[in-house]
Coordinates of C-alpha atoms in Angstrom, one line a residue:
Chain A
M346 CA -101.7 -89.9 -141.5
A347 CA -104.2 -88.7 -144.0
H348 CA -105.5 -85.2 -143.2
R349 CA -109.0 -84.6 -144.0
L350 CA -109.0 -81.1 -145.3
L351 CA -112.2 -79.5 -144.6
R352 CA -113.4 -76.1 -145.3
D353 CA -112.5 -73.7 -142.6
A354 CA -113.8 -75.5 -139.6
E355 CA -114.5 -72.3 -137.8
A356 CA -116.8 -71.2 -140.5
D357 CA -118.9 -74.2 -140.2
G358 CA -119.2 -73.9 -136.5
W359 CA -117.9 -77.3 -135.9
E360 CA -116.1 -77.8 -132.7
R361 CA -112.5 -78.6 -132.2
S362 CA -110.9 -79.2 -128.9
D363 CA -107.6 -80.4 -127.5
F364 CA -108.7 -82.2 -124.4
P365 CA -112.0 -83.4 -123.2
I366 CA -113.8 -81.9 -120.2
I367 CA -114.4 -85.0 -118.0
C368 CA -114.7 -85.9 -114.4
E369 CA -112.3 -88.0 -112.4
S370 CA -114.3 -91.1 -112.5
C371 CA -114.5 -91.1 -116.2
L372 CA -110.8 -90.4 -116.6
G373 CA -109.9 -93.4 -114.6
D374 CA -107.3 -94.3 -112.1
N375 CA -104.4 -94.9 -114.4
P376 CA -102.0 -92.0 -114.7
Y377 CA -100.7 -93.3 -118.0
V378 CA -103.8 -93.1 -120.0
R379 CA -103.6 -93.2 -123.8
M380 CA -106.2 -91.2 -125.6
T381 CA -107.2 -91.0 -129.3
R382 CA -108.5 -87.9 -130.7
A383 CA -110.8 -87.9 -133.7
L384 CA -111.9 -84.5 -135.1
Y385 CA -115.5 -84.3 -136.1
D386 CA -115.9 -87.9 -135.5
K387 CA -119.4 -88.1 -134.1
E388 CA -122.3 -85.8 -133.6
C389 CA -123.1 -84.5 -130.1
K390 CA -125.9 -86.4 -128.6
I391 CA -127.6 -83.2 -127.5
C392 CA -127.0 -80.7 -130.2
Q393 CA -126.2 -83.0 -133.1
R394 CA -123.2 -81.0 -134.2
P395 CA -120.0 -82.7 -135.1
F396 CA -117.3 -82.4 -132.5
T397 CA -114.0 -83.9 -131.5
V398 CA -114.3 -87.3 -130.0
F399 CA -111.8 -88.5 -127.5
R400 CA -111.5 -92.2 -126.7
W401 CA -109.5 -93.8 -123.9
R402 CA -109.6 -96.7 -121.5
P403 CA -110.1 -95.5 -117.9
G404 CA -108.2 -98.2 -116.1
R405 CA -107.4 -101.8 -116.5
D406 CA -110.8 -103.4 -115.9
A407 CA -112.7 -100.7 -117.8
R408 CA -114.3 -100.5 -121.1
Y409 CA -113.3 -97.8 -123.6
K410 CA -115.1 -94.6 -123.0
K411 CA -115.5 -91.7 -125.3
T412 CA -116.9 -88.2 -125.2
E413 CA -120.6 -88.2 -125.9
I414 CA -121.5 -84.6 -125.9
C415 CA -119.6 -81.6 -127.3
Q416 CA -117.8 -79.1 -125.2
T417 CA -120.3 -76.4 -125.9
C418 CA -123.1 -78.4 -124.4
C419 CA -120.9 -79.5 -121.6
K420 CA -120.0 -76.0 -120.6
L421 CA -123.5 -74.8 -120.7
K422 CA -124.4 -77.2 -117.9
N423 CA -121.0 -77.6 -116.3
V424 CA -121.1 -81.4 -116.7
C425 CA -118.7 -84.1 -117.7
Q426 CA -118.6 -84.9 -121.4
V427 CA -119.0 -88.6 -120.9
C428 CA -121.2 -89.2 -117.9
L429 CA -123.2 -85.9 -117.9
L430 CA -122.8 -85.5 -114.2
D431 CA -121.7 -82.3 -112.6
L432 CA -118.0 -81.7 -112.7
E433 CA -117.8 -80.5 -109.1
Y434 CA -120.2 -82.7 -107.3
G435 CA -120.7 -85.7 -109.4
L436 CA -124.4 -85.3 -109.3
P437 CA -127.0 -85.4 -112.0
V438 CA -128.0 -82.1 -113.5
Q439 CA -131.5 -82.2 -112.0
V440 CA -130.2 -82.8 -108.5
R441 CA -127.7 -80.1 -108.7
D442 CA -130.1 -77.6 -110.1
T443 CA -132.8 -78.2 -107.5
A444 CA -130.3 -78.2 -104.7
L445 CA -128.7 -74.9 -105.8
S446 CA -131.9 -73.5 -107.2
I447 CA -130.5 -72.8 -110.5
N448 CA -132.8 -72.8 -113.4
S449 CA -131.0 -72.5 -116.7
N450 CA -133.6 -74.5 -118.6
D451 CA -135.4 -71.5 -119.9
T452 CA -132.4 -70.1 -121.6
I453 CA -131.4 -73.2 -123.5
P454 CA -133.6 -73.9 -126.5
K455 CA -134.2 -77.5 -127.1
S456 CA -135.4 -77.8 -130.6
D457 CA -133.9 -77.7 -134.0
V458 CA -132.5 -74.6 -135.4
N459 CA -133.0 -72.6 -132.2
R460 CA -130.7 -75.0 -130.5
E461 CA -128.1 -74.9 -133.1
Y462 CA -128.1 -71.2 -133.2
F463 CA -127.8 -70.9 -129.5
A464 CA -125.0 -73.4 -129.4
E465 CA -123.1 -71.7 -132.1
E466 CA -123.6 -68.3 -130.6
H467 CA -122.4 -69.5 -127.3
D468 CA -119.5 -71.2 -128.9
R469 CA -118.5 -68.2 -130.8
R470 CA -118.6 -66.0 -127.8
A471 CA -116.6 -68.5 -125.8
R472 CA -114.0 -68.7 -128.5
A473 CA -113.8 -65.0 -128.7
G474 CA -113.0 -64.9 -125.1
L475 CA -116.1 -63.0 -124.1
D476 CA -117.0 -63.8 -120.6
Y477 CA -120.5 -65.0 -120.7
E478 CA -122.2 -65.4 -117.5
S479 CA -122.0 -68.7 -116.0
S480 CA -124.0 -69.4 -112.9
Y481 CA -121.9 -72.3 -111.9
G482 CA -118.9 -70.5 -110.7
K483 CA -120.7 -68.1 -108.4
V484 CA -122.9 -70.4 -106.5
Q485 CA -122.2 -71.1 -102.9
S486 CA -122.3 -74.7 -102.0
N487 CA -125.1 -75.4 -99.6
D488 CA -125.5 -78.1 -97.1
T489 CA -127.8 -80.3 -99.1
I490 CA -125.5 -80.5 -102.0
L491 CA -122.5 -81.2 -99.9
K492 CA -124.4 -84.0 -98.3
L493 CA -125.3 -85.5 -101.6
Q494 CA -122.1 -85.1 -103.5
R495 CA -119.7 -87.8 -104.4
T496 CA -116.4 -87.4 -102.7
T497 CA -114.4 -90.2 -104.2
P498 CA -114.3 -91.3 -107.9
Y499 CA -116.7 -94.1 -108.7
Y500 CA -115.1 -96.5 -111.1
K501 CA -117.8 -99.0 -111.2
R502 CA -119.5 -97.1 -113.9
N503 CA -116.5 -97.8 -116.1
R504 CA -117.0 -101.5 -116.1
A505 CA -117.9 -103.2 -119.4
H506 CA -121.5 -103.4 -120.3
V507 CA -123.5 -106.5 -119.6
C508 CA -123.2 -109.2 -122.3
S509 CA -126.5 -109.4 -124.0
F510 CA -125.9 -112.9 -125.2
Y511 CA -125.2 -114.1 -121.8
I512 CA -128.6 -112.8 -120.7
R513 CA -130.1 -115.1 -123.2
G514 CA -127.8 -117.9 -122.3
E515 CA -126.1 -117.8 -125.7
C516 CA -122.7 -116.4 -125.2
T517 CA -120.3 -118.5 -127.2
R518 CA -117.3 -116.4 -126.6
G519 CA -116.8 -117.8 -123.1
A520 CA -113.7 -116.7 -121.4
E521 CA -112.6 -114.2 -123.9
C522 CA -115.9 -112.3 -123.9
P523 CA -115.1 -108.8 -122.9
Y524 CA -118.5 -108.0 -121.6
R525 CA -119.7 -108.7 -118.1
H526 CA -121.4 -112.0 -117.6
E527 CA -123.9 -110.9 -115.0
M528 CA -127.6 -110.5 -115.1
P529 CA -128.6 -106.9 -115.7
V530 CA -130.1 -104.8 -113.0
T531 CA -133.6 -103.9 -114.2
G532 CA -135.9 -101.4 -112.6
E533 CA -137.0 -97.9 -113.0
L534 CA -133.5 -96.6 -112.9
S535 CA -132.5 -98.4 -116.1
Q536 CA -134.8 -96.3 -118.3
Q537 CA -132.6 -93.3 -118.7
N538 CA -132.5 -90.9 -121.6
I539 CA -129.5 -88.8 -122.3
K540 CA -131.5 -85.7 -123.2
D541 CA -133.6 -85.9 -120.1
R542 CA -130.5 -86.3 -118.0
Y543 CA -128.9 -83.3 -119.7
Y544 CA -131.8 -80.9 -119.4
G545 CA -132.5 -82.1 -115.9
V546 CA -136.0 -83.2 -116.5
N547 CA -137.6 -86.5 -115.5
D548 CA -134.4 -88.2 -114.5
P549 CA -135.1 -91.3 -112.3
V550 CA -131.7 -91.3 -110.7
A551 CA -132.1 -87.7 -109.8
L552 CA -135.5 -88.2 -108.4
K553 CA -134.3 -91.0 -106.2
L554 CA -131.5 -88.9 -104.9
L555 CA -133.8 -86.0 -104.1
N556 CA -136.2 -88.2 -102.3
K557 CA -133.4 -89.6 -100.2
A558 CA -132.2 -86.1 -99.5
G559 CA -135.7 -85.0 -98.5
E560 CA -136.0 -87.8 -96.1
M561 CA -132.9 -87.2 -94.2
P562 CA -134.2 -86.7 -90.7
S563 CA -134.1 -83.6 -88.7
L564 CA -133.1 -83.7 -85.2
E565 CA -135.7 -84.3 -82.6
P566 CA -135.3 -83.2 -79.1
P567 CA -134.7 -86.0 -76.8
E568 CA -137.3 -87.0 -74.3
D569 CA -135.0 -86.7 -71.4
E570 CA -135.2 -83.1 -70.4
S571 CA -132.0 -83.0 -68.7
I572 CA -129.9 -83.4 -71.8
K573 CA -128.3 -80.2 -73.0
T574 CA -125.5 -81.6 -74.9
L575 CA -125.1 -81.8 -78.6
Y576 CA -122.8 -84.3 -80.3
V577 CA -120.9 -83.0 -83.3
G578 CA -119.3 -85.6 -85.6
G579 CA -117.1 -85.6 -88.6
L580 CA -114.5 -83.3 -87.1
D581 CA -111.2 -82.6 -88.6
A582 CA -107.9 -81.0 -87.4
R583 CA -109.1 -77.9 -89.1
V584 CA -112.0 -77.3 -86.8
T585 CA -111.0 -75.8 -83.5
E586 CA -112.9 -75.4 -80.3
Q587 CA -113.1 -71.7 -81.1
D588 CA -114.9 -72.5 -84.3
L589 CA -117.4 -74.6 -82.5
R590 CA -118.0 -71.9 -80.0
D591 CA -118.5 -69.4 -82.7
H592 CA -121.1 -71.4 -84.3
F593 CA -122.9 -72.5 -81.2
Y594 CA -122.9 -69.4 -79.1
A595 CA -125.6 -67.7 -81.1
H596 CA -128.2 -70.1 -79.8
G597 CA -127.5 -70.1 -76.2
E598 CA -124.9 -69.9 -73.5
I599 CA -122.4 -72.6 -73.9
E600 CA -121.5 -74.3 -70.7
S601 CA -118.6 -76.4 -72.2
V602 CA -117.1 -77.6 -75.3
R603 CA -115.3 -80.9 -75.2
M604 CA -113.4 -82.1 -78.2
V605 CA -112.4 -85.7 -78.7
L606 CA -110.0 -85.6 -81.6
Q607 CA -109.3 -89.3 -81.7
R608 CA -113.0 -89.9 -82.4
A609 CA -113.3 -86.8 -84.6
C610 CA -116.2 -85.6 -82.5
A611 CA -117.0 -83.0 -80.0
F612 CA -119.7 -82.4 -77.3
V613 CA -121.1 -79.0 -76.9
T614 CA -123.0 -78.5 -73.6
Y615 CA -125.4 -75.6 -73.1
T616 CA -126.4 -74.2 -69.7
T617 CA -130.0 -74.4 -70.7
R618 CA -132.0 -77.0 -72.4
E619 CA -133.7 -74.4 -74.6
G620 CA -130.4 -73.3 -75.9
A621 CA -129.5 -76.8 -76.8
E622 CA -132.8 -77.3 -78.5
K623 CA -132.6 -74.1 -80.4
A624 CA -129.1 -74.9 -81.6
A625 CA -130.2 -78.4 -82.7
E626 CA -133.1 -77.0 -84.6
E627 CA -131.1 -74.3 -86.4
L628 CA -128.0 -76.3 -87.1
S629 CA -129.2 -79.8 -87.5
N630 CA -128.6 -80.2 -91.2
K631 CA -126.7 -77.1 -91.9
L632 CA -123.6 -77.4 -89.9
V633 CA -120.7 -76.5 -92.1
I634 CA -117.6 -75.3 -90.6
K635 CA -114.7 -74.4 -92.8
G636 CA -116.2 -76.2 -95.6
L637 CA -116.5 -79.4 -93.6
R638 CA -120.0 -80.8 -93.2
L639 CA -120.5 -81.9 -89.7
K640 CA -123.1 -84.1 -88.2
L641 CA -125.1 -82.9 -85.3
M642 CA -127.0 -85.1 -82.9
W643 CA -128.1 -85.1 -79.4
G644 CA -125.7 -86.4 -76.8
R645 CA -126.6 -88.6 -74.0
P646 CA -125.0 -89.8 -70.8
Q647 CA -123.4 -93.2 -71.2
A648 CA -123.5 -96.2 -69.0
P649 CA -119.9 -97.1 -69.1
K650 CA -119.9 -100.9 -69.3
P651 CA -119.1 -102.3 -72.7
E652 CA -120.6 -105.5 -73.6
S653 CA -118.8 -108.4 -75.2
E654 CA -121.4 -109.5 -77.6
G655 CA -122.2 -106.3 -79.1
S656 CA -118.6 -105.4 -78.8
E657 CA -118.5 -103.7 -82.1
A658 CA -121.3 -101.5 -81.3
A659 CA -120.5 -101.2 -77.7
A660 CA -116.9 -100.3 -78.5
R661 CA -118.2 -97.6 -80.8
Q662 CA -120.5 -96.4 -78.2
V663 CA -117.9 -96.4 -75.5
A664 CA -115.6 -94.6 -77.8
H665 CA -117.9 -91.7 -77.9
S666 CA -116.4 -91.0 -74.5
G667 CA -119.3 -90.3 -72.5
M668 CA -121.9 -89.3 -74.9
L669 CA -123.8 -91.2 -77.4
P670 CA -125.8 -90.1 -80.4
R671 CA -129.0 -90.1 -78.7
A672 CA -131.1 -90.1 -81.8
V673 CA -130.6 -93.8 -82.4
I674 CA -131.5 -94.8 -79.0
S675 CA -134.3 -92.4 -78.7
Q676 CA -135.9 -94.1 -81.7
Q677 CA -135.8 -97.4 -80.0
Q678 CA -137.1 -96.0 -76.9
Q679 CA -140.0 -94.4 -78.6
Q680 CA -141.2 -97.8 -79.5
Q681 CA -140.4 -99.3 -76.2
Q682 CA -142.7 -98.9 -73.4
G683 CA -141.9 -99.3 -69.8
Q684 CA -138.3 -98.7 -70.3
M685 CA -137.9 -97.8 -66.8
G686 CA -134.5 -96.6 -66.2
M687 CA -133.0 -98.8 -68.8
Q688 CA -132.7 -95.6 -70.7
Y689 CA -129.2 -95.0 -70.0
Y690 CA -128.0 -98.2 -71.4
N691 CA -125.8 -97.6 -74.2
A692 CA -124.0 -100.8 -73.7
P693 CA -126.3 -103.2 -72.2
I694 CA -125.1 -105.2 -69.4
P695 CA -125.7 -108.9 -69.9
P696 CA -127.0 -110.5 -66.8
P697 CA -124.9 -113.4 -65.7
P698 CA -126.2 -116.6 -67.2
Q699 CA -126.5 -118.5 -64.1
Q700 CA -128.8 -116.1 -62.5
E701 CA -131.1 -116.1 -65.5
R702 CA -131.4 -119.8 -65.6
A703 CA -132.3 -119.9 -62.0
Y704 CA -135.4 -117.8 -62.6
Y705 CA -136.9 -120.3 -64.9
P706 CA -135.8 -123.6 -64.0
S707 CA -138.4 -125.1 -66.2
M708 CA -136.7 -123.7 -69.1
D709 CA -134.9 -126.3 -71.0
P710 CA -131.4 -125.3 -71.5
Q711 CA -130.9 -128.2 -73.9
R712 CA -133.0 -126.5 -76.5
M713 CA -131.5 -125.9 -79.8
G714 CA -129.7 -122.6 -79.6
A715 CA -129.5 -122.7 -75.9
L716 CA -128.9 -119.3 -74.6
V717 CA -125.4 -118.4 -75.2
H718 CA -124.5 -114.8 -74.7
T719 CA -123.4 -114.2 -78.2
Q720 CA -125.3 -112.8 -81.1
E721 CA -125.1 -116.1 -82.9
G722 CA -126.4 -117.8 -79.9
S723 CA -129.3 -115.5 -79.6
S724 CA -130.0 -115.7 -83.3
S725 CA -130.0 -119.4 -83.5
G726 CA -131.8 -119.5 -80.2
G727 CA -134.3 -117.3 -81.9
Q728 CA -134.6 -119.5 -84.9
G729 CA -135.1 -122.6 -83.1
E730 CA -137.5 -121.2 -80.7
S731 CA -140.9 -121.6 -82.2
K732 CA -141.6 -124.8 -80.5
P733 CA -140.5 -123.8 -77.1
G734 CA -142.4 -120.7 -77.6
S735 CA -145.6 -122.6 -77.8
S736 CA -144.6 -125.0 -75.1
Y737 CA -144.6 -122.3 -72.6
P738 CA -148.1 -120.9 -72.8
T739 CA -147.7 -119.2 -69.5
M740 CA -145.4 -116.8 -71.0
P741 CA -147.2 -113.8 -72.3
P742 CA -147.2 -114.3 -76.0
P743 CA -146.1 -111.0 -77.3
P744 CA -143.0 -110.4 -75.3
P745 CA -140.9 -113.3 -74.4
P746 CA -140.2 -113.4 -70.7
P747 CA -136.5 -113.5 -71.0
H748 CA -137.0 -110.0 -71.9
G749 CA -134.7 -108.8 -69.3
Q750 CA -132.0 -110.8 -70.7
Y751 CA -132.6 -110.0 -74.2
Y752 CA -133.2 -106.4 -73.7
P753 CA -129.6 -105.7 -73.4
Q754 CA -128.9 -108.1 -76.2
Y755 CA -130.8 -106.4 -78.8
Y756 CA -128.9 -103.3 -78.2
P757 CA -125.7 -104.8 -79.4
P758 CA -127.1 -106.5 -82.4
P759 CA -128.5 -103.4 -83.9
Y760 CA -125.6 -101.4 -83.0
G761 CA -123.3 -104.2 -84.0
Y762 CA -124.7 -103.9 -87.5
M763 CA -124.8 -100.3 -87.6
P764 CA -122.4 -98.6 -89.9
P765 CA -119.9 -96.2 -88.3
P766 CA -121.2 -93.0 -86.8
P767 CA -121.4 -90.8 -89.9
A768 CA -124.0 -93.1 -91.2
Y769 CA -126.2 -92.7 -88.2
Q770 CA -128.6 -90.7 -90.1
Q771 CA -129.4 -93.5 -92.3
Q772 CA -130.4 -95.5 -89.4
Y773 CA -133.5 -93.5 -89.0
Q774 CA -135.0 -94.9 -92.0
P775 CA -134.5 -98.5 -91.5
P776 CA -136.1 -98.7 -88.2
H777 CA -139.2 -97.2 -89.6
Q778 CA -139.4 -99.0 -92.8
S779 CA -138.0 -102.4 -92.3
A780 CA -139.2 -103.0 -88.9
G781 CA -142.4 -104.6 -90.1
P782 CA -141.5 -107.2 -92.6
P783 CA -138.3 -108.7 -91.2
Q784 CA -139.9 -109.3 -87.9
Q785 CA -142.9 -111.1 -89.0
Y786 CA -141.1 -114.3 -89.7
Q787 CA -139.1 -114.3 -86.6
H788 CA -139.8 -117.1 -84.2
P789 CA -141.2 -116.1 -80.9
M790 CA -138.6 -115.2 -78.4
P791 CA -137.2 -118.2 -76.8
V792 CA -138.5 -118.6 -73.4
G793 CA -135.2 -118.8 -71.9
P794 CA -134.2 -117.8 -68.5
S795 CA -134.8 -114.2 -67.9
A796 CA -133.1 -111.8 -65.7
S797 CA -136.0 -111.0 -63.6
S798 CA -139.2 -112.8 -63.8
S799 CA -141.2 -109.9 -62.5
S800 CA -139.8 -107.3 -64.7
G801 CA -139.7 -109.8 -67.4
P802 CA -143.3 -109.9 -68.5
G803 CA -143.7 -106.3 -67.6
G804 CA -140.7 -105.1 -69.4
A805 CA -141.1 -107.7 -72.0
S806 CA -143.9 -106.0 -73.8
G807 CA -142.0 -102.9 -74.0
S808 CA -138.9 -104.5 -75.1
G809 CA -140.7 -106.9 -77.3
Q810 CA -141.5 -104.1 -79.5
A811 CA -138.3 -102.4 -79.1
P812 CA -136.3 -105.1 -80.7
S813 CA -138.3 -105.0 -83.8
T814 CA -137.6 -101.5 -84.4
S815 CA -134.1 -101.5 -83.1
S816 CA -133.2 -104.5 -85.0
G817 CA -134.7 -103.0 -88.0
A818 CA -132.1 -100.4 -87.5
G819 CA -129.4 -102.8 -88.4
P820 CA -129.5 -103.9 -91.9
G821 CA -130.9 -107.3 -91.6
P822 CA -129.5 -108.6 -88.3
E823 CA -131.6 -111.3 -86.9
P824 CA -131.0 -111.4 -83.2
S825 CA -133.3 -113.3 -81.2
A826 CA -134.6 -110.2 -79.7
P827 CA -136.6 -109.1 -82.6
E828 CA -138.6 -112.2 -82.6
G829 CA -140.6 -110.9 -79.8
S830 CA -142.1 -108.4 -82.1
S831 CA -143.7 -111.1 -84.2
Q832 CA -145.9 -111.8 -81.4
Q833 CA -147.2 -108.4 -81.2
Chain B
M260 CA -107.8 -114.2 -182.4
P261 CA -104.1 -114.5 -182.0
K262 CA -102.9 -117.6 -180.3
V263 CA -102.7 -117.0 -176.6
K264 CA -99.8 -118.7 -175.0
T265 CA -100.8 -120.0 -171.7
S266 CA -98.0 -121.4 -169.6
R267 CA -98.7 -124.9 -168.5
V268 CA -97.8 -125.9 -165.1
R269 CA -94.8 -128.2 -165.0
Y270 CA -94.6 -129.9 -161.7
P271 CA -91.0 -130.6 -160.4
E272 CA -90.0 -133.9 -158.9
G273 CA -91.2 -134.6 -155.5
W274 CA -94.5 -133.0 -156.1
E275 CA -96.4 -136.2 -155.9
L276 CA -95.3 -136.6 -152.3
I277 CA -96.7 -133.3 -151.1
E278 CA -99.6 -133.0 -153.5
P279 CA -102.3 -134.9 -151.5
T280 CA -101.8 -132.7 -148.5
L281 CA -101.8 -129.6 -150.4
R282 CA -104.9 -130.5 -152.3
E283 CA -106.6 -131.3 -149.0
L284 CA -105.7 -128.0 -147.6
Q285 CA -106.9 -126.3 -150.7
A286 CA -110.2 -128.0 -150.3
K287 CA -110.4 -127.0 -146.7
M288 CA -109.8 -123.4 -147.7
R289 CA -112.6 -123.5 -150.3
E290 CA -114.9 -124.9 -147.7
A291 CA -114.0 -122.1 -145.3
E292 CA -114.6 -119.6 -148.0
N293 CA -118.1 -120.9 -148.7
D294 CA -119.1 -121.3 -145.1
P295 CA -122.3 -119.4 -144.1
H296 CA -121.7 -116.6 -141.7
D297 CA -124.6 -117.4 -139.4
G298 CA -123.9 -117.3 -135.7
K299 CA -120.5 -115.7 -136.2
R300 CA -119.3 -112.2 -135.7
K301 CA -118.3 -110.3 -138.7
C302 CA -114.6 -110.6 -138.0
E303 CA -115.0 -114.1 -136.7
A304 CA -116.2 -115.3 -140.2
L305 CA -112.7 -114.5 -141.6
W306 CA -110.7 -116.3 -139.0
P307 CA -110.7 -119.7 -140.6
I308 CA -109.2 -118.2 -143.8
F309 CA -106.3 -116.9 -141.9
K310 CA -105.9 -120.1 -140.0
I311 CA -105.8 -122.2 -143.1
E312 CA -103.5 -119.9 -144.8
H313 CA -101.2 -120.1 -141.9
Q314 CA -101.5 -123.9 -141.9
K315 CA -100.6 -124.2 -145.6
S316 CA -97.6 -121.9 -145.3
R317 CA -96.5 -123.7 -142.2
Y318 CA -96.5 -127.0 -144.0
I319 CA -94.3 -125.9 -146.8
F320 CA -92.0 -123.9 -144.6
D321 CA -91.6 -126.9 -142.3
L322 CA -90.9 -129.2 -145.2
Y323 CA -88.2 -127.1 -146.6
H324 CA -86.6 -125.2 -143.8
R325 CA -87.0 -127.5 -140.9
R326 CA -87.3 -131.0 -142.1
K327 CA -85.5 -130.4 -145.4
E328 CA -87.5 -133.0 -147.2
I329 CA -88.1 -131.2 -150.4
S330 CA -85.8 -129.6 -152.9
K331 CA -85.3 -125.9 -153.3
E332 CA -86.9 -126.1 -156.7
L333 CA -90.0 -127.6 -155.4
Y334 CA -90.1 -125.1 -152.6
E335 CA -89.8 -122.2 -154.9
F336 CA -92.4 -123.7 -157.1
C337 CA -94.9 -123.9 -154.3
L338 CA -94.2 -120.3 -153.4
D339 CA -94.7 -119.2 -157.0
Q340 CA -97.9 -121.1 -157.3
R341 CA -99.2 -119.6 -154.2
Y342 CA -99.5 -122.7 -152.2
A343 CA -97.8 -120.8 -149.4
D344 CA -97.5 -117.1 -148.5
K345 CA -94.0 -116.1 -149.0
N346 CA -94.3 -112.9 -147.1
L347 CA -95.5 -114.7 -144.1
I348 CA -92.7 -117.2 -144.4
A349 CA -90.2 -114.4 -144.7
K350 CA -91.3 -113.2 -141.2
W351 CA -91.0 -116.7 -139.8
K352 CA -87.4 -116.6 -140.6
K353 CA -86.8 -113.7 -138.3
P354 CA -86.1 -114.1 -134.6
G355 CA -89.1 -113.4 -132.4
Y356 CA -91.6 -114.0 -135.2
E357 CA -91.3 -117.7 -135.5
R358 CA -94.9 -118.3 -134.7
L359 CA -96.5 -115.3 -136.3
C360 CA -100.2 -115.8 -137.0
C361 CA -100.8 -113.5 -139.9
L362 CA -99.4 -110.3 -141.3
R363 CA -102.1 -108.1 -140.1
C364 CA -101.2 -108.5 -136.5
I365 CA -97.9 -106.9 -136.8
Q366 CA -98.9 -104.0 -139.0
P367 CA -98.8 -100.8 -136.8
R368 CA -100.7 -98.8 -139.3
D369 CA -103.7 -101.0 -138.7
H370 CA -103.7 -100.4 -135.0
N371 CA -104.4 -97.5 -132.6
F372 CA -101.3 -95.8 -131.2
G373 CA -99.1 -97.6 -133.8
T374 CA -98.9 -100.8 -131.8
T375 CA -99.3 -104.4 -132.7
C376 CA -102.1 -106.8 -132.0
A377 CA -102.7 -108.1 -128.5
C378 CA -101.9 -111.7 -129.7
R379 CA -98.3 -110.7 -130.1
V380 CA -97.9 -110.0 -126.4
P381 CA -96.6 -113.0 -124.4
K382 CA -99.0 -114.5 -122.0
H383 CA -97.1 -113.7 -118.9
L384 CA -97.0 -110.0 -119.7
R385 CA -100.7 -109.8 -120.5
E386 CA -103.5 -108.9 -118.2
E387 CA -106.3 -110.8 -119.9
K388 CA -105.2 -114.3 -120.3
V389 CA -107.7 -115.5 -122.8
I390 CA -108.0 -113.4 -125.9
E391 CA -108.8 -114.0 -129.5
C392 CA -107.3 -111.4 -131.6
V393 CA -109.8 -109.6 -133.8
H394 CA -107.9 -110.0 -137.0
C395 CA -107.3 -113.7 -137.2
G396 CA -108.6 -115.2 -134.0
C397 CA -105.1 -115.9 -132.8
R398 CA -104.8 -116.7 -129.1
G399 CA -101.1 -115.8 -128.8
C400 CA -98.3 -116.0 -131.3
A401 CA -95.4 -114.7 -129.3
S402 CA -92.4 -116.9 -129.7
G403 CA -92.1 -117.5 -126.1
D404 CA -95.5 -119.2 -125.6

């Protein structure tokens, strides 16, 4: 192999290294990775100095990746040389800096000779072994950043780039084309600039993440004054009852701590309601025990009967062994009026079909999507219901009368579509945001048999609105229940 | 100027039989050389050259070694006159290289990590099934497939 003899590399300040500083995602899943090393092959994208470029393929379905910035630049910000995301958390520089309140931007010059000088000085010091101060080692991880961080490597970013010929419809390579034949995802996120990302300024991905972090809801006290129990999720074998007591005793006297290991959760009951509220307020997004970030929500007493239709959701609910994350249900209830004692439904009890039909004999059971007590049935019943909706003018338009029947049903659909407990927090958003649009196009609730004619219309209005929000909770479920909202 | 002795080509017997095909292939090669490069990748523009070269050599190799229809003299003549590539034919005589596409694909110095081209890998051992090697556009020249 020809050796390019340069003048003493050290004198020039050009960087040599033996192995790249990269994150797990960029390195790939293959333990047998072959890497080429090319000294002074390219210039660093940030400081424009020549550096050692490593090139490898991070896995079978990956493109070849190479180091983009030099090690000096990467150490200054503690980021991966390829993807420029933080080495520990996998987050963009801007996110990490705001979350940890680090501001190193002032120290790093950005222009011309200043930058080169700074980089070389830094390099020289590092090579000489002088311990320069790095803020990254000393920072304590806080809750926000733990919430935002990436825990598993994300290999999707190693995929091949999108074939630009395919976008124009001109790719003649066909099957052997190594690029992806997909349409590109456009949008604000695709205008990224490596310098912006490195310095942590004006980075669209970071802004999006920060917005999401800012909106993560805080815990609201439940309406039911008698609840003094907090649900703690995300438990692990490492967290003991004593740990929980230690964390919770400060806010009030603990009546009991019940741990349910098979569900990775625990229920902490206070003797006083104020204690529980105080604990919720203080710990809501900050509960970190032994480095494990735990989710805190209000508990609630649970009606024990699981429902077959919403079995998924119901099973999950039942599995909370007595308490349910109240927050989700409280949201629905906030929009519902006249809930009247339905509050303790966590698993709605479906009224027996025969009874319902008896209440409204004029209801045509032969309608399309006749009331079958399944989600599908309700949905299709919902879809096909516009006509019957109009044909029963006696029914109060906004809430369909079979409210009583559907009330239980729309619990399961939203829950059925909910992701597993740790994701409950996200459910706060969808109910608020997506409640509106998806519901508008729903057909009016089918005027099917209702559980109770009297409570139907009365409760209908309440539940008519509830479905819209609660169904909004599920990502796009279309149970028949939400249709009622369109009539609002 | 002193008289320059140019050696005239003396065609051996049997030449008339193979001449038309060889001329045709030569014309094809010239056409490939003069092809415009529009719409093709940089490496792709060279692929027809390698292909025709392989074809020519294959023709002569087959005639002599497989079908035995021409004499040794004629064969050697063709090799001397560069109607076929003798280095490529030399590889074809070796086990495992009977279908070799071109000489670049087996040159480890031309490849990262000192390997050979992907077209030399048998299809059942490969992950991507359809490839066109970057040197000669070969889709697979392992002897097995």
